PDB file of C-alpha atoms in Angstrom:
ATOM      1  CA  UNK A 703      80.323  86.104  71.614  1.00 47.00           C
ATOM      2  CA  UNK A 704      81.161  82.711  70.255  1.00 50.00           C
ATOM      3  CA  UNK A 705      80.516  79.434  72.071  1.00 53.00           C
ATOM      4  CA  UNK A 706      83.458  77.093  72.623  1.00 54.00           C
ATOM      5  CA  UNK A 707      83.615  73.449  73.618  1.00 53.00           C
ATOM      6  CA  UNK A 708      85.125  73.153  77.097  1.00 55.00           C
ATOM      7  CA  UNK A 709      87.300  70.259  78.270  1.00 58.00           C
ATOM      8  CA  UNK A 710      84.210  68.587  79.743  1.00 62.00           C
ATOM      9  CA  UNK A 711      82.496  68.843  76.337  1.00 61.00           C
ATOM     10  CA  UNK A 712      80.054  71.343  77.838  1.00 63.00           C
ATOM     11  CA  UNK A 713      79.257  74.403  75.754  1.00 65.00           C
ATOM     12  CA  UNK A 714      80.974  77.422  77.287  1.00 66.00           C
ATOM     13  CA  UNK A 715      81.092  81.096  76.438  1.00 68.00           C
ATOM     14  CA  UNK A 716      84.175  83.244  76.951  1.00 66.00           C
ATOM     15  CA  UNK A 717      83.942  86.964  76.353  1.00 69.00           C
ATOM     16  CA  UNK A 718      86.430  89.785  76.656  1.00 69.00           C
ATOM     17  CA  UNK A 719      85.448  93.425  76.194  1.00 70.00           C
ATOM     18  CA  UNK A 720      88.055  96.175  76.078  1.00 68.00           C
ATOM     19  CA  UNK A 721      85.677  99.125  75.979  1.00 72.00           C
ATOM     20  CA  UNK A 722      85.934 101.536  78.920  1.00 77.00           C
ATOM     21  CA  UNK A 723      83.445 104.421  78.926  1.00 80.00           C
ATOM     22  CA  UNK A 724      84.865 107.845  79.829  1.00 84.00           C
ATOM     23  CA  UNK A 725      82.502 108.023  82.812  1.00 86.00           C
ATOM     24  CA  UNK A 726      83.930 104.931  84.510  1.00 81.00           C
ATOM     25  CA  UNK A 727      85.999 105.804  87.589  1.00 84.00           C
ATOM     26  CA  UNK A 728      88.750 103.304  86.777  1.00 80.00           C
ATOM     27  CA  UNK A 729      90.591 101.999  83.714  1.00 78.00           C
ATOM     28  CA  UNK A 730      88.305  98.966  83.384  1.00 73.00           C
ATOM     29  CA  UNK A 731      85.452  97.154  85.006  1.00 73.00           C
ATOM     30  CA  UNK A 732      87.204  93.876  85.825  1.00 77.00           C
ATOM     31  CA  UNK A 733      84.242  91.567  86.367  1.00 81.00           C
ATOM     32  CA  UNK A 734      84.145  87.787  86.223  1.00 84.00           C
ATOM     33  CA  UNK A 735      80.964  85.714  86.103  1.00 85.00           C
ATOM     34  CA  UNK A 736      80.790  82.045  86.974  1.00 85.00           C
ATOM     35  CA  UNK A 737      77.383  80.589  86.135  1.00 85.00           C
ATOM     36  CA  UNK A 738      76.080  77.263  87.388  1.00 84.00           C
ATOM     37  CA  UNK A 739      72.827  75.367  87.592  1.00 85.00           C
ATOM     38  CA  UNK A 740      72.267  76.265  91.251  1.00 89.00           C
ATOM     39  CA  UNK A 741      73.428  79.878  91.150  1.00 90.00           C
ATOM     40  CA  UNK A 742      76.234  82.156  90.115  1.00 90.00           C
ATOM     41  CA  UNK A 743      79.213  84.089  91.413  1.00 90.00           C
ATOM     42  CA  UNK A 744      80.201  87.554  90.261  1.00 89.00           C
ATOM     43  CA  UNK A 745      83.602  89.037  91.078  1.00 87.00           C
ATOM     44  CA  UNK A 746      84.057  92.804  90.803  1.00 84.00           C
ATOM     45  CA  UNK A 747      87.761  93.534  90.997  1.00 83.00           C
ATOM     46  CA  UNK A 748      88.243  97.273  90.482  1.00 82.00           C
ATOM     47  CA  UNK A 749      84.992  99.061  91.189  1.00 82.00           C
ATOM     48  CA  UNK A 750      81.476  98.288  92.373  1.00 78.00           C
ATOM     49  CA  UNK A 751      79.794 100.231  89.567  1.00 78.00           C
ATOM     50  CA  UNK A 752      77.607 103.149  90.756  1.00 77.00           C
ATOM     51  CA  UNK A 753      77.943 101.993  94.371  1.00 82.00           C
ATOM     52  CA  UNK A 754      81.517 102.167  95.682  1.00 75.00           C
ATOM     53  CA  UNK A 755      84.861 103.230  94.286  1.00 77.00           C
ATOM     54  CA  UNK A 756      86.432 100.440  96.337  1.00 81.00           C
ATOM     55  CA  UNK A 757      86.842  97.202  94.411  1.00 83.00           C
ATOM     56  CA  UNK A 758      87.178  93.582  95.479  1.00 87.00           C
ATOM     57  CA  UNK A 759      83.559  92.510  95.852  1.00 89.00           C
ATOM     58  CA  UNK A 760      82.189  88.990  95.570  1.00 92.00           C
ATOM     59  CA  UNK A 761      78.505  88.391  94.905  1.00 93.00           C
ATOM     60  CA  UNK A 762      77.014  84.935  95.327  1.00 94.00           C
ATOM     61  CA  UNK A 763      73.465  84.040  94.388  1.00 94.00           C
ATOM     62  CA  UNK A 764      72.308  80.550  95.319  1.00 94.00           C
ATOM     63  CA  UNK A 765      69.186  78.668  96.355  1.00 94.00           C
ATOM     64  CA  UNK A 766      69.268  80.393  99.767  1.00 96.00           C
ATOM     65  CA  UNK A 767      69.467  83.993  98.553  1.00 95.00           C
ATOM     66  CA  UNK A 768      71.737  86.846  97.515  1.00 95.00           C
ATOM     67  CA  UNK A 769      75.055  87.266  99.308  1.00 95.00           C
ATOM     68  CA  UNK A 770      77.630  90.079  99.156  1.00 93.00           C
ATOM     69  CA  UNK A 771      81.191  89.744 100.445  1.00 93.00           C
ATOM     70  CA  UNK A 772      83.416  92.857 100.474  1.00 90.00           C
ATOM     71  CA  UNK A 773      86.874  91.263 100.408  1.00 89.00           C
ATOM     72  CA  UNK A 774      89.208  94.249  99.955  1.00 87.00           C
ATOM     73  CA  UNK A 775      92.305  93.685 102.086  1.00 84.00           C
ATOM     74  CA  UNK A 776      91.136  90.204 103.086  1.00 84.00           C
ATOM     75  CA  UNK A 777      92.433  88.283 100.121  1.00 71.00           C
ATOM     76  CA  UNK A 778      95.552  88.620  98.065  1.00 72.00           C
ATOM     77  CA  UNK A 779      97.791  87.108  95.495  1.00 75.00           C
ATOM     78  CA  UNK A 780     101.177  86.431  97.114  1.00 82.00           C
ATOM     79  CA  UNK A 781     102.144  84.244  94.154  1.00 86.00           C
ATOM     80  CA  UNK A 782     102.768  87.189  91.833  1.00 84.00           C
ATOM     81  CA  UNK A 783     105.181  88.901  94.193  1.00 87.00           C
ATOM     82  CA  UNK A 784     106.966  85.602  94.786  1.00 91.00           C
ATOM     83  CA  UNK A 785     107.188  84.990  91.032  1.00 89.00           C
ATOM     84  CA  UNK A 786     108.774  88.405  90.460  1.00 90.00           C
ATOM     85  CA  UNK A 787     111.289  87.662  93.208  1.00 93.00           C
ATOM     86  CA  UNK A 788     112.027  84.303  91.549  1.00 93.00           C
ATOM     87  CA  UNK A 789     112.793  86.092  88.285  1.00 90.00           C
ATOM     88  CA  UNK A 790     115.017  88.664  89.991  1.00 93.00           C
ATOM     89  CA  UNK A 791     116.809  86.213  92.288  1.00 95.00           C
ATOM     90  CA  UNK A 792     116.851  83.210  89.934  1.00 94.00           C
ATOM     91  CA  UNK A 793     115.064  81.092  92.541  1.00 95.00           C
ATOM     92  CA  UNK A 794     112.155  78.673  92.294  1.00 95.00           C
ATOM     93  CA  UNK A 795     110.019  79.504  95.323  1.00 94.00           C
ATOM     94  CA  UNK A 796     106.755  80.487  93.630  1.00 93.00           C
ATOM     95  CA  UNK A 797     107.002  77.860  90.914  1.00 91.00           C
ATOM     96  CA  UNK A 798     109.678  75.524  89.654  1.00 93.00           C
ATOM     97  CA  UNK A 799     110.982  75.925  86.128  1.00 91.00           C
ATOM     98  CA  UNK A 800     109.699  72.430  85.325  1.00 94.00           C
ATOM     99  CA  UNK A 801     106.212  73.457  86.470  1.00 93.00           C
ATOM    100  CA  UNK A 802     106.307  76.600  84.313  1.00 91.00           C
ATOM    101  CA  UNK A 803     107.376  74.609  81.247  1.00 94.00           C
ATOM    102  CA  UNK A 804     104.635  72.007  81.867  1.00 96.00           C
ATOM    103  CA  UNK A 805     102.010  74.779  82.174  1.00 93.00           C
ATOM    104  CA  UNK A 806     103.196  76.295  78.876  1.00 94.00           C
ATOM    105  CA  UNK A 807     103.129  72.875  77.211  1.00 96.00           C
ATOM    106  CA  UNK A 808      99.559  72.219  78.404  1.00 95.00           C
ATOM    107  CA  UNK A 809      98.423  75.641  77.167  1.00 92.00           C
ATOM    108  CA  UNK A 810      99.829  74.936  73.712  1.00 94.00           C
ATOM    109  CA  UNK A 811      98.244  71.463  73.605  1.00 94.00           C
ATOM    110  CA  UNK A 812      94.866  72.878  74.703  1.00 91.00           C
ATOM    111  CA  UNK A 813      95.034  75.573  72.017  1.00 90.00           C
ATOM    112  CA  UNK A 814      95.883  72.997  69.366  1.00 92.00           C
ATOM    113  CA  UNK A 815      92.907  70.821  70.416  1.00 90.00           C
ATOM    114  CA  UNK A 816      90.386  73.657  70.785  1.00 87.00           C
ATOM    115  CA  UNK A 817      87.261  73.242  68.709  1.00 84.00           C
ATOM    116  CA  UNK A 818      85.142  76.215  67.688  1.00 81.00           C
ATOM    117  CA  UNK A 819      81.417  75.522  67.589  1.00 78.00           C
ATOM    118  CA  UNK A 820      78.603  77.665  66.326  1.00 68.00           C
TER     119      UNK A 820
END
């Protein structure tokens, strides 16, 4: 893991692991952690390891306690389906072409300005 300097000049750590043990019931773990000063959020997308084969779990730990939200079937990502339809139908319902180009431009600028620390 290497620390990076985030846009807010706060030290941040980004980590990606591609290792999937043979014993895991799915192709990958798919977890995201968001850490803060008053608590953290953990998202488990594909599997709740050693508990449930069903994915889509949100865990929130804050000053009031530990909270678990099973969100399978309650949340979704309609954008991706709409984007595919835009590509097939040459429409701009999910995102305009100008928006897509601006997002790409900002990604390139951010990469060019990234500073590695540590």
